[in-house]
Tab-separated table of C-alpha atoms and ligand atoms in Angstrom:
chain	number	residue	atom	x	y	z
A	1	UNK	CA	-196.692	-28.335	185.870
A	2	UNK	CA	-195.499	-27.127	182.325
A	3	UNK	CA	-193.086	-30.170	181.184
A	4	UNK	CA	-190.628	-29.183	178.807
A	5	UNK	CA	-188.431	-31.021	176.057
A	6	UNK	CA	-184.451	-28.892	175.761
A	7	UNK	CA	-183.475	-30.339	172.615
A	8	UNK	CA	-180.093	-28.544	173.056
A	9	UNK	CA	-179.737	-28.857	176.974
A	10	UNK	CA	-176.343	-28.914	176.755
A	11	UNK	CA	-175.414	-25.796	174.862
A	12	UNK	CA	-174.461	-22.465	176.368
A	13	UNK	CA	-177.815	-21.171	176.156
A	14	UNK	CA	-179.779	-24.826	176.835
A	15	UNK	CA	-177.761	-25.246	180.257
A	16	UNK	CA	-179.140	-21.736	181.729
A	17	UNK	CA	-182.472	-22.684	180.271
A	18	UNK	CA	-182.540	-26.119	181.845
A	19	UNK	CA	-181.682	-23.834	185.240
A	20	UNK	CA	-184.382	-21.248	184.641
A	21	UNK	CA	-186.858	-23.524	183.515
A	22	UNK	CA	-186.590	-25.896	186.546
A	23	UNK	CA	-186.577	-22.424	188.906
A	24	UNK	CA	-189.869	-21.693	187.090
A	25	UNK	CA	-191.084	-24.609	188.376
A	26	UNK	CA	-191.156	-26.407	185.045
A	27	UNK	CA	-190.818	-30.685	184.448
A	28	UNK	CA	-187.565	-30.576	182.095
A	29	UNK	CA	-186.905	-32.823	179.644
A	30	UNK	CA	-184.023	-34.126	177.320
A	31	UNK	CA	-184.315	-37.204	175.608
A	32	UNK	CA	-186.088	-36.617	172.349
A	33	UNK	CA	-187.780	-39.774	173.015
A	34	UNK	CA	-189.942	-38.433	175.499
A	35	UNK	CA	-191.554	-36.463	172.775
A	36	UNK	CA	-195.267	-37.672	173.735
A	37	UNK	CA	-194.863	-36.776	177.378
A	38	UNK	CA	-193.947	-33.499	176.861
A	39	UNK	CA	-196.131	-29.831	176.730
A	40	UNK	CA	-193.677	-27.409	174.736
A	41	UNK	CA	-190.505	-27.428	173.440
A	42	UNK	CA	-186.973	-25.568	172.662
A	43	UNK	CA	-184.614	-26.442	169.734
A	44	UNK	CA	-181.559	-25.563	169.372
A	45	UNK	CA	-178.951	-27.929	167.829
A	46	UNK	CA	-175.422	-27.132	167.310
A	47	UNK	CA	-174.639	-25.176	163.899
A	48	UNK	CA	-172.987	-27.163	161.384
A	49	UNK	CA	-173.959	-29.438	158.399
A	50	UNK	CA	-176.062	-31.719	159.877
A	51	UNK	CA	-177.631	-29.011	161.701
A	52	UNK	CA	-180.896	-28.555	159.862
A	53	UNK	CA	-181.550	-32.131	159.454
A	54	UNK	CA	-181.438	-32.278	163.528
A	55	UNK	CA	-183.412	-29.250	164.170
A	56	UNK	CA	-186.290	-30.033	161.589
A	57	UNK	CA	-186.339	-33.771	162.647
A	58	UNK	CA	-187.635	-32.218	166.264
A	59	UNK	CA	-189.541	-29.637	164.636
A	60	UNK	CA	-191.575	-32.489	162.782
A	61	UNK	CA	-191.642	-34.984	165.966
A	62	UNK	CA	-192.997	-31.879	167.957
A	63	UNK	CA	-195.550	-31.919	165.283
A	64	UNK	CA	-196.504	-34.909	164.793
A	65	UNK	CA	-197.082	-35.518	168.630
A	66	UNK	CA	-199.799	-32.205	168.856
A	67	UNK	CA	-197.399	-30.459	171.364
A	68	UNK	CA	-198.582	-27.270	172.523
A	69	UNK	CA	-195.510	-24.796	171.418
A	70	UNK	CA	-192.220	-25.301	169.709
A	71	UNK	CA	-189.657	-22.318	170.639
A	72	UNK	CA	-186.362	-21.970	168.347
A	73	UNK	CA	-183.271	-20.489	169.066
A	74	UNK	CA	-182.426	-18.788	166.041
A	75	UNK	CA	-179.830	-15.872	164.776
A	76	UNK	CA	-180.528	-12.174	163.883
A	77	UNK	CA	-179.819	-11.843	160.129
A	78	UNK	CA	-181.183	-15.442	159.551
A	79	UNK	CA	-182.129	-15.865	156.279
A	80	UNK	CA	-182.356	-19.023	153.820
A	81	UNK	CA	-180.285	-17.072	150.936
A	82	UNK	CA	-177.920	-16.054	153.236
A	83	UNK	CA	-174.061	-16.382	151.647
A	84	UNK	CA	-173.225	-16.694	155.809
A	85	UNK	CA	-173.887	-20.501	156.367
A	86	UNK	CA	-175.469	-21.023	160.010
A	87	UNK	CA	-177.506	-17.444	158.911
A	88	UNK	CA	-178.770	-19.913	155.517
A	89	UNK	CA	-179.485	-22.914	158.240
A	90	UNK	CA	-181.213	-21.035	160.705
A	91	UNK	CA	-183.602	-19.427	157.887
A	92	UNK	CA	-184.285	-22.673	156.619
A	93	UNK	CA	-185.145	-24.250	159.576
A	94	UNK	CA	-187.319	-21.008	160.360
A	95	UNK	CA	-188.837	-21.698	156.536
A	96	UNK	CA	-189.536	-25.010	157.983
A	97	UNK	CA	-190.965	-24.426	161.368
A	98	UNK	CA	-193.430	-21.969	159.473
A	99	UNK	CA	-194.815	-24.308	157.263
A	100	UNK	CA	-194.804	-27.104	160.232
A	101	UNK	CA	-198.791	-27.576	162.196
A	102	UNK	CA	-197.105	-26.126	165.190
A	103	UNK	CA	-197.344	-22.731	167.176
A	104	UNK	CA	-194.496	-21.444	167.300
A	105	UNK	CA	-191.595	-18.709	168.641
A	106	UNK	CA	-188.266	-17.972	166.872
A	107	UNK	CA	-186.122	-16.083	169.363
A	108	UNK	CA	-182.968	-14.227	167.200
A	109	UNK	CA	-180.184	-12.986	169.434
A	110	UNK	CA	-177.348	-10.845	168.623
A	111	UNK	CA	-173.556	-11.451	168.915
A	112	UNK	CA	-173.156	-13.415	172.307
A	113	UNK	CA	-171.122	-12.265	174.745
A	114	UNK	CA	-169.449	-15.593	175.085
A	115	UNK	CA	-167.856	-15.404	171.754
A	116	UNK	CA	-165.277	-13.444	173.512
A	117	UNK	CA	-164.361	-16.092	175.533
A	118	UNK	CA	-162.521	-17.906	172.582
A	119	UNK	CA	-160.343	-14.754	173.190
A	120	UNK	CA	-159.686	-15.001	176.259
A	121	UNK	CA	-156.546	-16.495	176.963
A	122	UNK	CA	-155.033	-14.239	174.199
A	123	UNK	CA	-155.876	-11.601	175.976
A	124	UNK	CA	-154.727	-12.670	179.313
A	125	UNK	CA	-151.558	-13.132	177.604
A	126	UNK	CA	-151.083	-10.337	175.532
A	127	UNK	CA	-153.374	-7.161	176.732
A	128	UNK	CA	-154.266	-6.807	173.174
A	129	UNK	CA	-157.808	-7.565	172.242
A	130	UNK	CA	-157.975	-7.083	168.201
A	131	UNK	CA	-161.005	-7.543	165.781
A	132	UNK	CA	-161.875	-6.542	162.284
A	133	UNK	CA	-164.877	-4.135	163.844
A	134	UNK	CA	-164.233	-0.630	162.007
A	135	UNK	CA	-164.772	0.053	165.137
A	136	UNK	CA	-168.766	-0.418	164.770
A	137	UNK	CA	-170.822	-0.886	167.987
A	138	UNK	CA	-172.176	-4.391	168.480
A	139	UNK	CA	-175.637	-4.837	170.900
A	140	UNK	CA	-174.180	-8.123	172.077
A	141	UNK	CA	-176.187	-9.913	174.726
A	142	UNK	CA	-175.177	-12.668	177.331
A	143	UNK	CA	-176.590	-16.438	176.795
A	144	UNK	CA	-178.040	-15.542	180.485
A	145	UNK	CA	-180.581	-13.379	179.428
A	146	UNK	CA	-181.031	-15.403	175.627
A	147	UNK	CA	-181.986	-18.409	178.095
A	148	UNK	CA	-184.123	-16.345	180.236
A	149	UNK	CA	-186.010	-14.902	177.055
A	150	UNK	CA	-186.293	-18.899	175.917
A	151	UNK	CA	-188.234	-19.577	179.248
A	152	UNK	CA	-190.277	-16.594	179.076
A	153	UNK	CA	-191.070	-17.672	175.625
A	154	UNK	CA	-192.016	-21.301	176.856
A	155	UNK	CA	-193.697	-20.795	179.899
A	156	UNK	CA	-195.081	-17.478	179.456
A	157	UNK	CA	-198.730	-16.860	177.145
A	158	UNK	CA	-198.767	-13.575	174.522
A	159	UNK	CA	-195.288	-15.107	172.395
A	160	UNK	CA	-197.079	-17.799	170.031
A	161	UNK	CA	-196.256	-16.641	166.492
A	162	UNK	CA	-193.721	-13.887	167.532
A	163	UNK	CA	-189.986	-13.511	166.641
A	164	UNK	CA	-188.370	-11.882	168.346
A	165	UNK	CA	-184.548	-10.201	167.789
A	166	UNK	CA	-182.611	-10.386	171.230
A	167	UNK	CA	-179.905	-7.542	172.314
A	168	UNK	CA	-178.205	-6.379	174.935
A	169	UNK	CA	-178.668	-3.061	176.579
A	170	UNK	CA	-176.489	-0.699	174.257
A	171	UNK	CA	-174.119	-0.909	171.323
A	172	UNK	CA	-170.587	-1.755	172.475
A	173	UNK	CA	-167.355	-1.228	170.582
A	174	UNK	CA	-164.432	-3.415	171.101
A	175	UNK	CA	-162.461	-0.655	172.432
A	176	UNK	CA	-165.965	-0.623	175.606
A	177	UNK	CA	-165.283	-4.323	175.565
A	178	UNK	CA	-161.256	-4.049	176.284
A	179	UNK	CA	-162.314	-1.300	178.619
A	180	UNK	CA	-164.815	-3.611	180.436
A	181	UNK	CA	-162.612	-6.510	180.850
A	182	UNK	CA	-159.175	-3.982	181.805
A	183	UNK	CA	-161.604	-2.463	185.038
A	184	UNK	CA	-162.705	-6.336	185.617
A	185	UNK	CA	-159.124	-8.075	185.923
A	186	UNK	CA	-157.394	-5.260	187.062
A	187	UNK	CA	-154.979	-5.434	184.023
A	188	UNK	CA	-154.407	-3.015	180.943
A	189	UNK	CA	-156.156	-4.423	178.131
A	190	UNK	CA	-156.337	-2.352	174.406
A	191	UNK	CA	-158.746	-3.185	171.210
A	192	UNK	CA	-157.006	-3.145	168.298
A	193	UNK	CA	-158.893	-2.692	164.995
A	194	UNK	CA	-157.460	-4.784	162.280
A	195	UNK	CA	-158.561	-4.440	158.586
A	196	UNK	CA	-160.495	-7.629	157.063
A	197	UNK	CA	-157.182	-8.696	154.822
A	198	UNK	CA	-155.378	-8.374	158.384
A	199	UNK	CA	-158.142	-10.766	159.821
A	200	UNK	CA	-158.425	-13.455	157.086
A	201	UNK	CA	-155.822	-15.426	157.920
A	202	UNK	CA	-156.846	-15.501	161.494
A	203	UNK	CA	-159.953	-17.361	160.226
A	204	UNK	CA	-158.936	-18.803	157.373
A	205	UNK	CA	-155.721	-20.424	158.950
A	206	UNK	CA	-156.729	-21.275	162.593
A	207	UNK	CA	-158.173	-24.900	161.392
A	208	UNK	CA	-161.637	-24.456	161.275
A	209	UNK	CA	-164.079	-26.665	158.888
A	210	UNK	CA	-164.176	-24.220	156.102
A	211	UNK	CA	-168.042	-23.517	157.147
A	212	UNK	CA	-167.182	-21.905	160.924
A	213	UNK	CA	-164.016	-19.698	158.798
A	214	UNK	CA	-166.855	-18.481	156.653
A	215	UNK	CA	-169.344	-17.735	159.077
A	216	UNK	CA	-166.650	-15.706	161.381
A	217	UNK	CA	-165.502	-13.087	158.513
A	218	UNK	CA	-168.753	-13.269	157.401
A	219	UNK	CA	-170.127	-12.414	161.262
A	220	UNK	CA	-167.090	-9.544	161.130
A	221	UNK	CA	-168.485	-8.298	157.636
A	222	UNK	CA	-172.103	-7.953	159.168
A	223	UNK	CA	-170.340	-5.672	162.714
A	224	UNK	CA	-168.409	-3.289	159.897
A	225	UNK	CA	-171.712	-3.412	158.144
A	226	UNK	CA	-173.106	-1.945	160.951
A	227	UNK	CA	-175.901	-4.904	161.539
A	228	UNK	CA	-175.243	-5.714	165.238
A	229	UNK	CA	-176.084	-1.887	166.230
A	230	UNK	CA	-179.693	-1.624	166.440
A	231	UNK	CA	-180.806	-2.562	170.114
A	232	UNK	CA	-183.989	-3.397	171.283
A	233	UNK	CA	-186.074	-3.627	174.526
A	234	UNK	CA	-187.301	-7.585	173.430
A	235	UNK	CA	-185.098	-8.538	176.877
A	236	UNK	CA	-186.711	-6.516	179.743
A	237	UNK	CA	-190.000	-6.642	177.781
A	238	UNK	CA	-189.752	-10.775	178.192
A	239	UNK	CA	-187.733	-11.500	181.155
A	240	UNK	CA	-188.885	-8.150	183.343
A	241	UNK	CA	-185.504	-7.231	184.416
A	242	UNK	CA	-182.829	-5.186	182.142
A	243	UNK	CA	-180.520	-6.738	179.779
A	244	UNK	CA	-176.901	-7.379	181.485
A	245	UNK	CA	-174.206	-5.169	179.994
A	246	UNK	CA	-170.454	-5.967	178.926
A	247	UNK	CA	-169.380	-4.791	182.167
A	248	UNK	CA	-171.153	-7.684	184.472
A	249	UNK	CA	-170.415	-10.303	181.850
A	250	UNK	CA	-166.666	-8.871	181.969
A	251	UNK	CA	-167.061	-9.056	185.700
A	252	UNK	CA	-168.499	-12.531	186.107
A	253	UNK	CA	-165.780	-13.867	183.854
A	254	UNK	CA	-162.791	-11.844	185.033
A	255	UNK	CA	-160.720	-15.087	186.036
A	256	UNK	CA	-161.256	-15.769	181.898
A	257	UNK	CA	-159.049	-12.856	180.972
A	258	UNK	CA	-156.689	-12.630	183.642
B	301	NAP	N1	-172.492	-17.211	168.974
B	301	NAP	C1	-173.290	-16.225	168.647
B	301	NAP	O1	-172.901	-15.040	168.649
B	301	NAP	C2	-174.703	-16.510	168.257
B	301	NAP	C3	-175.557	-15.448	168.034
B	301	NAP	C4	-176.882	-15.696	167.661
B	301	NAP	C5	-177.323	-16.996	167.531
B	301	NAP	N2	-176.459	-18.012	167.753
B	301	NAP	C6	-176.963	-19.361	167.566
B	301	NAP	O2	-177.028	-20.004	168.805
B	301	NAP	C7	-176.938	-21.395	168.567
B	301	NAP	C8	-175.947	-21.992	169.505
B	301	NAP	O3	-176.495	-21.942	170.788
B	301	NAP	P1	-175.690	-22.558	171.975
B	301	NAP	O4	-174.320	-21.931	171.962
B	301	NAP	O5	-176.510	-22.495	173.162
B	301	NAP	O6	-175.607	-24.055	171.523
B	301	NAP	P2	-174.362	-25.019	171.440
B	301	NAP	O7	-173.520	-24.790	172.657
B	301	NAP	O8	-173.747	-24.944	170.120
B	301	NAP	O9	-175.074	-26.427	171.606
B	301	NAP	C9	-176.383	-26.731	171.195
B	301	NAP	C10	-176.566	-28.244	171.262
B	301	NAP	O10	-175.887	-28.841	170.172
B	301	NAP	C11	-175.321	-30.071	170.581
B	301	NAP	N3	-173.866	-29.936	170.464
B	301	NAP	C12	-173.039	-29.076	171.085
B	301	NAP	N4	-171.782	-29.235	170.659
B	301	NAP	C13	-171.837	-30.207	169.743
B	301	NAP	C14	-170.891	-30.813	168.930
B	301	NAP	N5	-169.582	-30.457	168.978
B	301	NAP	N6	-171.292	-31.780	168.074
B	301	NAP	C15	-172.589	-32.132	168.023
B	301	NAP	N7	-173.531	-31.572	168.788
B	301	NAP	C16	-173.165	-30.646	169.614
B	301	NAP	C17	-175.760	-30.318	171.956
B	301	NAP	O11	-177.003	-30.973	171.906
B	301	NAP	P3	-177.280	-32.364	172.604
B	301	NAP	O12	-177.010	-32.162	174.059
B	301	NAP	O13	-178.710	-32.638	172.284
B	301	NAP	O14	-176.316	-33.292	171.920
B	301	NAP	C18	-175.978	-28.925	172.476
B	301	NAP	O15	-176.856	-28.911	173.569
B	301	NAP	C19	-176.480	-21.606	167.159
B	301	NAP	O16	-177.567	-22.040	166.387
B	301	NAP	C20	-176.040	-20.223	166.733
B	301	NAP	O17	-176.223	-20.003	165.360
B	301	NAP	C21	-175.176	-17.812	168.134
């Protein structure tokens, strides 16, 4: 049995995995401590300052105790001279992991599905869904299939030394997305594009640590950039089954928007 340390079991993607993982047949583990006792192992700490002190701490304790594979849940456009700053962290710990005596996987997914779930009463409320898109499509995936690419990636042979960027099936707009979650709930729901001076205050004034505010115009800037549209097959090709689309996420979280 394949016993695995989820350094991030608690996180929207590290509760599916802990799920999948144990329906794979896997010995899951969380404590760090259990480090020696342990076969492979995902990363994924919460973004934020102390972020890649957390993450490279595990990286190095991975290391140092000879395990067999570290996986790490990274972000598409991660890069360490990023100006966007979990993008910086998440190509610094990748910098890291590269130079660490570990095999490795570095698993980069796209916007996540659940981001529009901060959204969701607003929308419930209003019927209004806006965002500073340009209306640009975005391959956004669901932390279902992120977590069932992190098990394939842990369990399965063929990944060592890969990264791999994660989408969903097809480039949504926000106007597919209000569509999605108006045939879910039943309810008239209508995207409405707002212009980035529009949008800044909506970052810059909801009282976020200056960091998160940053990251979400700078996430925005990257969708009217065009840089969520690409998709790729890296889902099916992993997991063996097809990527879930906006309309099943908008249908498994209907109660959300209503
Ligand atoms: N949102 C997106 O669109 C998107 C897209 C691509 C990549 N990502 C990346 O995905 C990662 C997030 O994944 P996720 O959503 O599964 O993780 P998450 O929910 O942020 O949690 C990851 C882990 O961080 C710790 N944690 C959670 N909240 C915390 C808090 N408030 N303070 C301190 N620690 C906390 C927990 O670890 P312990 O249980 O060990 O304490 C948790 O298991 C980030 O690195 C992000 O950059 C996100």
């Amino acid at each position: 049995m394949t016993r695995v340390l989820v350094a991030g079991s608690t996180g929207n993607v590290g509760s599916h995995l802990v799920r999948e993982l144990r329906s794979r047949g896997a010995e899951v583990h969380t404590a760090a401590e259990d480090m020696h006792r342990v076969d492979r192992v995902y990363v994924c700490a919460a973004d934020g300052p102390e972020k890649v002190a957390r993450e490279t701490a595990v990286i190095d304790a991975a290391a140092e105790a000879g395990v067999e594979r570290v996986v790490k849940l990274s972000a598409m456009h991660a890069d360490p001279a990023s100006p966007l700053p979990a993008y910086r962290w998440h190509g610094e710990i990748e910098d890291h992991l590269r130079k660490a005596e570990v095999p490795a996987v570095v698993l980069r997914p796209a916007f996540f599905m659940t981001n529009l779930l901060m959204v969701a009463e607003g929308v419930a409320q209003s019927g209004m869904l806006p965002a500073p898109t340009a209306g640009r499509r975005i391959a956004m995936i669901d932390v279902r299939d992120v977590a069932a690419c992190a098990a394939a990636a842990i369990l399965d042979e063929g990944h060592e030394g890969q990264t791999y960027d994660l989408t969903g099936p097809s480039g949504v707009t926000f106007a597919d997305v209000a569509a999605a979650i108006a045939d879910a709930t039943g309810r008239p729901v209508r995207s409405l594009d707002l212009t980035e001076e529009q949008a800044r205050p909506r970052f810059e004034g909801a009282g976020l640590p200056g960091w998160l505010a940053t990251q979400l115009a700078g996430v925005f800037g990257v969708i009217r950039a065009g840089g969520f549209e690409r998709v790729t097959g890296h889902v099916e090709a992993l997991t063996g089954r097809p990527a879930r689309d906006i309309g099943a996420f908008a249908r498994d979280h209907a109660a959300a928007f209503s």
